[in-house]
Short mmCIF file of C-alpha atoms in Angstrom, two decimals:
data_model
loop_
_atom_site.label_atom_id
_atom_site.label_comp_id
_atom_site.label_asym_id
_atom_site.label_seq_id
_atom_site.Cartn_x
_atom_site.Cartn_y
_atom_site.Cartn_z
CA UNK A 143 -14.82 5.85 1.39
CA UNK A 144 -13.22 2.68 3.34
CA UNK A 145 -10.84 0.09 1.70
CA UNK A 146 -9.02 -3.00 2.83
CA UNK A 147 -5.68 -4.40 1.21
CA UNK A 148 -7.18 -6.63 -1.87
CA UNK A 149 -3.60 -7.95 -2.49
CA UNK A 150 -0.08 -7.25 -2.11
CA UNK A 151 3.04 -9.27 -3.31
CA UNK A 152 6.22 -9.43 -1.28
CA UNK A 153 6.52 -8.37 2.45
CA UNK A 154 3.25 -6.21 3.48
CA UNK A 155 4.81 -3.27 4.84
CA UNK A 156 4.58 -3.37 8.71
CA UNK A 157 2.92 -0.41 9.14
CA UNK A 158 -0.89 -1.45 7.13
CA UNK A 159 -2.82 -4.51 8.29
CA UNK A 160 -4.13 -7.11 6.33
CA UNK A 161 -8.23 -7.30 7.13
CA UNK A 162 -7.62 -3.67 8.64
CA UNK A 163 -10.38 -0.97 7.29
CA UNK A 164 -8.87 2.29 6.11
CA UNK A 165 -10.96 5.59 5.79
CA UNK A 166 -10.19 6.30 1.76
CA UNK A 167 -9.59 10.27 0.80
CA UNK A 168 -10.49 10.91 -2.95
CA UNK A 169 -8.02 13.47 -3.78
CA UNK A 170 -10.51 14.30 -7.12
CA UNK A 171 -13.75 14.01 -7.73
CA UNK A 172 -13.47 12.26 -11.61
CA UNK A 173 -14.33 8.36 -11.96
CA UNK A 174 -10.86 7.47 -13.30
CA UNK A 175 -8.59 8.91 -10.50
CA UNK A 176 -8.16 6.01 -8.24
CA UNK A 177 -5.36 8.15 -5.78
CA UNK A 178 -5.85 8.93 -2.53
CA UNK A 179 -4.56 9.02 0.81
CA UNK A 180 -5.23 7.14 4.10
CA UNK A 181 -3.08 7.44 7.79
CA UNK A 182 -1.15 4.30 8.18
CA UNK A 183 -1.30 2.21 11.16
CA UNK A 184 1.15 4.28 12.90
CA UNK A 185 -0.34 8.07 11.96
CA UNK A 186 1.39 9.00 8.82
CA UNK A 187 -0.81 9.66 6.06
CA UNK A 188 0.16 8.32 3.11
CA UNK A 189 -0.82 8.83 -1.03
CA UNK A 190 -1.64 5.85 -2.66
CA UNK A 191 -3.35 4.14 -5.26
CA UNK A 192 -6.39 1.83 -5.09
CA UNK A 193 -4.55 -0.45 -8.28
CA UNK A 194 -0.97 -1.05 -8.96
CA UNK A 195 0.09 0.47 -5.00
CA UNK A 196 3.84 0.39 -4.33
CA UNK A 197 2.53 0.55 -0.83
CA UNK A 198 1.39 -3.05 -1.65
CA UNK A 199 4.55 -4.27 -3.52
CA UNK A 200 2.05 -3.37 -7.10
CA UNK A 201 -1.19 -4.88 -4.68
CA UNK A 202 -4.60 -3.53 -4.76
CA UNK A 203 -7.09 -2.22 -2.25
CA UNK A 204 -10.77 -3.23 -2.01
CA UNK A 205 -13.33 -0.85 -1.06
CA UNK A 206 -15.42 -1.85 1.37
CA UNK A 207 -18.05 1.23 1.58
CA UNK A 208 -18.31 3.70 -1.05
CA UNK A 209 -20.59 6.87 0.73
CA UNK A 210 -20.39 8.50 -2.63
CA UNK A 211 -23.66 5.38 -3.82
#
């Protein structure tokens, strides 16, 4: 799945991009689970979640393409 920062509040940290596309790793399978992980800009991956993301100072990401539909 890919994803793009929806929102963020405060500083946006300097190692995601704002407009950037993200490949999105489900780490389950169920509908509710919205966590994940993606490799920051820099190589790290990192576990985060699609609402509420302290990545994203409590932000949101978008998803862009959903290969799962």
């Amino acid at each position: 799945m890919k994803i793009k920062i929806k929102s963020y509040y405060g500083d946006l940290p300097e190692y995601l991009t704002l407009g950037k596309v993200y490949e999105f790793d489900k780490w389950s399978d169920d509908n509710d689970d919205n966590d994940g992980s993606i490799q920051d800009d820099i190589g790290i991956g990192l576990y985060i979640f699609l609402d509420k993301c302290d990545f994203l100072g409590g932000g949101s990401w978008e998803i862009v393409d959903d290969e799962c539909n």
